[in-house]
C-alpha cells in the first residue's frame, strides 16, 4: 500500500482505498500542526468525528485502476507545509484511522 503527495493532493492507491474507505466517497480529516500529522477516517466512522474537530472531504477517482485522491492544497498553504511531491509516511490504526506525516 502506498500514499503519496502529488500536486497538493494525497494520492491513495487502490489497495489503500479498499482497506480504508471501501465504497465510501467521503472522509473526515483533522490536521494537528504541532505534530505535522493529518488524521483521516472514512465518514462512516462516526466515533472519529466525535473525538476530533473534523472537516469532511470528497475522495475523487483519479484513474481506471481505482486510485483516489483528496485535496489538501488549502491545508498546506494555511500551515506552510512542504508541497514537494513525495511518498508519505503513515500508520493505519486498528480503529481504521490513518495517521499521515506531512
Short mmCIF file of C-alpha atoms in Angstrom, two decimals:
data_model
loop_
_atom_site.label_atom_id
_atom_site.label_comp_id
_atom_site.label_asym_id
_atom_site.label_seq_id
_atom_site.Cartn_x
_atom_site.Cartn_y
_atom_site.Cartn_z
CA UNK A 1 0.00 0.00 0.00
CA UNK A 2 1.25 3.43 -0.89
CA UNK A 3 0.28 7.01 -0.10
CA UNK A 4 1.81 9.94 -1.99
CA UNK A 5 1.62 13.70 -2.10
CA UNK A 6 1.11 14.85 -5.71
CA UNK A 7 0.30 18.42 -6.72
CA UNK A 8 -1.27 19.26 -3.37
CA UNK A 9 -3.33 16.06 -3.27
CA UNK A 10 -2.93 12.98 -1.12
CA UNK A 11 -2.98 10.06 -3.55
CA UNK A 12 -4.13 6.64 -2.32
CA UNK A 13 -3.54 3.53 -4.41
CA UNK A 14 -6.46 1.17 -4.96
CA UNK A 15 -5.41 -1.30 -2.23
CA UNK A 16 -5.25 1.51 0.33
CA UNK A 17 -8.63 2.86 -0.81
CA UNK A 18 -10.23 -0.57 -0.37
CA UNK A 19 -8.68 -1.06 3.08
CA UNK A 20 -9.53 2.38 4.46
CA UNK A 21 -12.65 3.52 2.67
CA UNK A 22 -14.28 0.62 0.82
CA UNK A 23 -17.03 2.12 -1.34
CA UNK A 24 -17.30 5.37 0.63
CA UNK A 25 -16.85 8.62 -1.25
CA UNK A 26 -16.27 10.93 1.73
CA UNK A 27 -13.78 11.04 4.57
CA UNK A 28 -13.24 13.10 7.70
CA UNK A 29 -9.88 14.66 8.43
CA UNK A 30 -8.19 16.76 11.05
CA UNK A 31 -4.70 18.28 10.99
CA UNK A 32 -2.57 18.75 14.10
CA UNK A 33 0.14 21.32 13.23
CA UNK A 34 2.22 20.76 16.38
CA UNK A 35 2.76 17.15 15.26
CA UNK A 36 2.56 17.82 11.49
CA UNK A 37 0.10 14.94 11.41
CA UNK A 38 -3.07 14.50 9.39
CA UNK A 39 -5.63 12.06 10.78
CA UNK A 40 -8.12 10.66 8.31
CA UNK A 41 -11.03 8.20 8.54
CA UNK A 42 -13.97 7.09 6.45
CA UNK A 43 -17.06 9.23 7.01
CA UNK A 44 -18.92 6.22 8.46
CA UNK A 45 -16.51 6.08 11.41
CA UNK A 46 -18.68 8.39 13.49
CA UNK A 47 -16.58 7.95 16.65
CA UNK A 48 -13.75 9.79 14.87
CA UNK A 49 -16.00 12.78 14.27
CA UNK A 50 -16.92 12.81 17.97
CA UNK A 51 -13.27 12.66 19.11
CA UNK A 52 -11.87 15.40 16.84
CA UNK A 53 -12.95 18.65 15.24
CA UNK A 54 -13.04 17.33 11.69
CA UNK A 55 -13.64 18.59 8.18
CA UNK A 56 -15.02 16.30 5.53
CA UNK A 57 -13.54 15.83 2.08
CA UNK A 58 -14.54 14.01 -1.09
CA UNK A 59 -12.44 11.12 -2.36
CA UNK A 60 -12.03 11.69 -6.10
CA UNK A 61 -11.43 8.82 -8.51
CA UNK A 62 -8.21 9.50 -10.44
CA UNK A 63 -7.80 6.59 -12.82
CA UNK A 64 -9.30 3.33 -14.05
CA UNK A 65 -7.19 1.33 -11.58
CA UNK A 66 -9.25 2.77 -8.71
CA UNK A 67 -6.73 5.18 -7.18
CA UNK A 68 -8.34 8.11 -5.34
CA UNK A 69 -7.18 11.49 -4.04
CA UNK A 70 -8.15 14.20 -1.60
CA UNK A 71 -7.10 17.81 -1.99
CA UNK A 72 -5.09 19.34 0.85
CA UNK A 73 -3.86 22.44 -1.01
CA UNK A 74 -5.57 24.88 1.40
CA UNK A 75 -4.29 22.96 4.42
CA UNK A 76 -0.74 23.10 3.05
CA UNK A 77 -0.94 26.85 2.39
CA UNK A 78 -2.51 27.63 5.77
CA UNK A 79 0.19 25.68 7.62
CA UNK A 80 3.19 26.49 5.38
CA UNK A 81 3.84 22.81 4.64
CA UNK A 82 6.33 21.35 2.16
CA UNK A 83 4.43 20.84 -1.10
CA UNK A 84 7.10 18.70 -2.77
CA UNK A 85 5.67 15.57 -4.43
CA UNK A 86 6.77 12.57 -2.37
CA UNK A 87 5.85 9.30 -0.69
CA UNK A 88 4.26 9.92 2.71
CA UNK A 89 4.88 8.02 5.93
CA UNK A 90 1.70 6.75 7.51
CA UNK A 91 0.28 4.39 10.08
CA UNK A 92 -3.09 2.67 9.96
CA UNK A 93 -4.58 2.25 13.42
CA UNK A 94 -6.68 -0.81 14.28
CA UNK A 95 -9.69 1.55 14.51
CA UNK A 96 -9.44 2.32 10.79
CA UNK A 97 -7.96 5.79 11.34
CA UNK A 98 -4.91 6.63 9.28
CA UNK A 99 -2.20 8.93 10.60
CA UNK A 100 -0.15 10.63 7.86
CA UNK A 101 3.04 12.62 8.46
CA UNK A 102 3.17 15.83 6.43
#
